[in-house]
C-alpha cells in the first residue's frame, strides 16, 4: 500500500491550482500511486450544493473538503486539493484534522498575483466583477488570507505547469510520500 497524503493547493481564482493538480496527478499515477483530485468547483457542485459564499459557508465547504481529503489520505490515496480556501483559520482546521488522524498534509500556496489571475480569468470571474455583475470575488472585494508559512510557495507566473508540478513532486519525494 502506498502512503497517502493530502496536497492542499490554495490561491486566488485562476492562479493555476487545478492545472498544477492535474499535471501532478498524471505524474503520480504513472508512478503507480492512487490519486484523487478533489476539485473545489466539483465539490461545490456535488457535495456543497446550496452553500453560498459567506465566510461561514466557505468555512463549511473547506471543512467538508478537508474531511474527504483526510479520509482518502488515511487510506493510502494522494488527495490533491485545488481550492481557494481563502481563510487561514479554515485551512488550519484542515491541517489539524490531518495531524489528529495521522495523515500527511502539505500546504502549497500558488501565489500568483491578482493582476496575472485577472488576465488568465479562466472562468470569467474577474470580468464579471469588473462589470459589476459579481461581488465577493476572493482577492478583489473579498479577502484572501495568504498562508504565512506554507510547505511550498509556487509563483506560477514564473514557471511552466510542468515545473510547478515538479516542485510539488520534489517536496513529496523529499518527505517520503512519492
Short mmCIF file of C-alpha atoms in Angstrom, two decimals:
data_model
loop_
_atom_site.label_atom_id
_atom_site.label_comp_id
_atom_site.label_asym_id
_atom_site.label_seq_id
_atom_site.Cartn_x
_atom_site.Cartn_y
_atom_site.Cartn_z
CA UNK A 1 0.00 0.00 0.00
CA UNK A 2 1.29 3.45 -0.83
CA UNK A 3 1.47 6.21 1.71
CA UNK A 4 -1.41 8.61 1.44
CA UNK A 5 -1.14 12.37 1.73
CA UNK A 6 -3.13 15.50 1.13
CA UNK A 7 -1.62 18.18 -1.06
CA UNK A 8 -3.70 21.31 -0.46
CA UNK A 9 -3.19 23.88 -3.22
CA UNK A 10 -4.55 27.25 -2.15
CA UNK A 11 -4.56 30.53 -4.06
CA UNK A 12 -6.66 33.06 -5.88
CA UNK A 13 -9.13 32.19 -8.65
CA UNK A 14 -7.21 31.45 -11.88
CA UNK A 15 -3.90 31.08 -10.01
CA UNK A 16 -3.26 27.69 -11.63
CA UNK A 17 -4.16 25.40 -8.71
CA UNK A 18 -6.27 22.92 -10.66
CA UNK A 19 -3.95 22.82 -13.67
CA UNK A 20 -0.98 22.04 -11.42
CA UNK A 21 -3.00 19.41 -9.51
CA UNK A 22 -3.96 17.54 -12.69
CA UNK A 23 -0.40 17.68 -14.01
CA UNK A 24 0.88 16.28 -10.71
CA UNK A 25 -1.87 13.65 -10.64
CA UNK A 26 -0.79 12.33 -14.03
CA UNK A 27 2.82 12.03 -12.91
CA UNK A 28 1.90 10.30 -9.65
CA UNK A 29 -0.43 7.85 -11.42
CA UNK A 30 2.36 6.95 -13.86
CA UNK A 31 4.45 6.04 -10.82
CA UNK A 32 1.70 3.76 -9.53
CA UNK A 33 0.18 5.97 -6.83
CA UNK A 34 -3.53 6.03 -6.07
CA UNK A 35 -4.55 9.65 -6.68
CA UNK A 36 -7.75 11.65 -6.48
CA UNK A 37 -8.18 15.31 -7.37
CA UNK A 38 -10.79 16.96 -5.16
CA UNK A 39 -11.51 19.94 -7.38
CA UNK A 40 -13.12 22.78 -5.45
CA UNK A 41 -15.63 23.51 -8.21
CA UNK A 42 -16.75 19.88 -8.42
CA UNK A 43 -17.04 19.56 -4.64
CA UNK A 44 -19.11 22.73 -4.50
CA UNK A 45 -21.44 21.36 -7.18
CA UNK A 46 -21.90 17.85 -5.78
CA UNK A 47 -21.16 17.89 -2.05
CA UNK A 48 -21.59 21.50 -1.03
CA UNK A 49 -24.51 22.40 -3.28
CA UNK A 50 -26.64 25.02 -1.63
CA UNK A 51 -23.78 26.72 0.17
CA UNK A 52 -23.18 30.34 -0.67
CA UNK A 53 -20.04 32.40 -0.42
CA UNK A 54 -20.40 33.89 3.05
CA UNK A 55 -17.47 33.36 5.40
CA UNK A 56 -19.43 30.67 7.26
CA UNK A 57 -20.40 28.83 4.07
CA UNK A 58 -16.85 28.99 2.71
CA UNK A 59 -15.59 27.58 6.01
CA UNK A 60 -18.14 24.74 5.87
CA UNK A 61 -17.14 23.95 2.29
CA UNK A 62 -13.43 23.83 3.19
CA UNK A 63 -14.12 21.58 6.18
CA UNK A 64 -16.11 19.16 4.02
CA UNK A 65 -13.28 19.00 1.51
CA UNK A 66 -10.76 18.60 4.33
CA UNK A 67 -12.73 15.69 5.76
CA UNK A 68 -12.77 13.90 2.40
CA UNK A 69 -9.08 14.59 1.80
CA UNK A 70 -8.06 13.28 5.22
CA UNK A 71 -10.20 10.17 4.76
CA UNK A 72 -8.54 9.45 1.42
CA UNK A 73 -5.03 10.21 2.72
CA UNK A 74 -5.52 7.92 5.73
CA UNK A 75 -6.39 5.16 3.27
CA UNK A 76 -3.32 5.42 1.08
CA UNK A 77 -4.54 7.88 -1.54
CA UNK A 78 -2.77 11.04 -2.62
CA UNK A 79 -5.57 13.61 -2.36
CA UNK A 80 -4.74 16.66 -4.45
CA UNK A 81 -6.97 19.53 -3.39
CA UNK A 82 -7.00 22.65 -5.57
CA UNK A 83 -9.32 25.05 -3.72
CA UNK A 84 -9.22 28.75 -2.96
CA UNK A 85 -9.77 28.22 0.79
CA UNK A 86 -9.39 31.94 1.48
CA UNK A 87 -9.29 31.90 5.28
CA UNK A 88 -6.27 30.90 7.37
CA UNK A 89 -8.39 29.51 10.22
CA UNK A 90 -10.24 27.17 7.84
CA UNK A 91 -7.00 25.86 6.39
CA UNK A 92 -5.52 25.46 9.87
CA UNK A 93 -8.53 23.39 10.95
CA UNK A 94 -7.94 21.08 7.98
CA UNK A 95 -4.24 20.77 8.86
CA UNK A 96 -5.18 19.95 12.47
CA UNK A 97 -7.66 17.27 11.31
CA UNK A 98 -4.86 15.62 9.35
CA UNK A 99 -2.46 15.79 12.28
CA UNK A 100 -5.02 14.25 14.61
CA UNK A 101 -5.77 11.50 12.10
CA UNK A 102 -2.09 10.81 11.41
CA UNK A 103 -2.36 11.73 7.74
CA UNK A 104 0.35 13.66 5.89
CA UNK A 105 -0.65 17.18 4.88
CA UNK A 106 1.23 19.55 2.60
CA UNK A 107 0.06 23.10 2.00
CA UNK A 108 1.06 24.64 -1.31
CA UNK A 109 0.41 28.32 -1.87
CA UNK A 110 0.01 29.01 -5.57
CA UNK A 111 1.00 32.64 -5.10
CA UNK A 112 0.03 34.07 -8.46
CA UNK A 113 -0.56 37.84 -8.26
CA UNK A 114 -4.14 39.03 -8.75
CA UNK A 115 -3.02 41.01 -11.82
CA UNK A 116 -1.91 37.78 -13.52
CA UNK A 117 -5.01 35.88 -12.38
CA UNK A 118 -7.29 38.58 -13.77
CA UNK A 119 -5.63 38.28 -17.18
CA UNK A 120 -5.94 34.48 -17.16
CA UNK A 121 -9.56 34.77 -15.90
CA UNK A 122 -10.29 31.12 -16.67
CA UNK A 123 -13.95 31.33 -15.60
CA UNK A 124 -14.60 34.97 -16.46
CA UNK A 125 -15.00 35.91 -12.79
CA UNK A 126 -12.72 38.93 -12.88
CA UNK A 127 -14.51 40.30 -15.95
CA UNK A 128 -17.89 39.84 -14.25
CA UNK A 129 -16.61 41.56 -11.11
CA UNK A 130 -15.21 44.46 -13.15
CA UNK A 131 -18.56 44.80 -14.94
CA UNK A 132 -20.42 44.92 -11.61
CA UNK A 133 -22.12 41.58 -12.23
CA UNK A 134 -20.36 39.81 -9.35
CA UNK A 135 -19.37 40.73 -5.82
CA UNK A 136 -17.40 38.81 -3.24
CA UNK A 137 -14.58 37.79 -5.57
CA UNK A 138 -11.73 36.43 -3.49
CA UNK A 139 -8.69 38.65 -3.66
CA UNK A 140 -10.59 41.57 -5.20
CA UNK A 141 -13.53 42.55 -2.99
CA UNK A 142 -13.43 39.63 -0.58
CA UNK A 143 -10.34 38.76 1.48
CA UNK A 144 -7.75 36.12 0.73
CA UNK A 145 -5.53 35.43 3.71
CA UNK A 146 -2.23 34.26 2.27
CA UNK A 147 -0.57 31.37 4.07
CA UNK A 148 2.18 32.69 6.33
CA UNK A 149 4.33 29.57 6.18
CA UNK A 150 3.15 27.11 3.52
CA UNK A 151 5.19 23.98 2.91
CA UNK A 152 5.79 25.26 -0.62
CA UNK A 153 5.13 28.54 -2.40
CA UNK A 154 4.75 28.45 -6.19
CA UNK A 155 4.74 31.57 -8.33
CA UNK A 156 3.09 30.06 -11.37
CA UNK A 157 3.62 33.14 -13.49
CA UNK A 158 7.38 32.46 -13.38
CA UNK A 159 7.40 28.79 -14.41
CA UNK A 160 5.60 26.24 -16.55
CA UNK A 161 2.85 23.99 -15.25
CA UNK A 162 5.28 21.08 -15.54
CA UNK A 163 7.86 22.93 -13.43
CA UNK A 164 5.24 23.77 -10.81
CA UNK A 165 4.07 20.16 -10.61
CA UNK A 166 7.71 19.00 -10.45
CA UNK A 167 8.32 21.29 -7.46
CA UNK A 168 5.40 19.72 -5.59
CA UNK A 169 6.56 16.25 -6.60
CA UNK A 170 10.06 17.03 -5.31
CA UNK A 171 8.62 18.03 -1.94
CA UNK A 172 6.55 14.83 -1.78
CA UNK A 173 9.68 12.83 -2.60
CA UNK A 174 11.73 14.69 0.00
CA UNK A 175 9.13 13.80 2.63
CA UNK A 176 8.97 10.15 1.60
CA UNK A 177 5.50 10.47 0.12
CA UNK A 178 6.28 9.87 -3.58
#
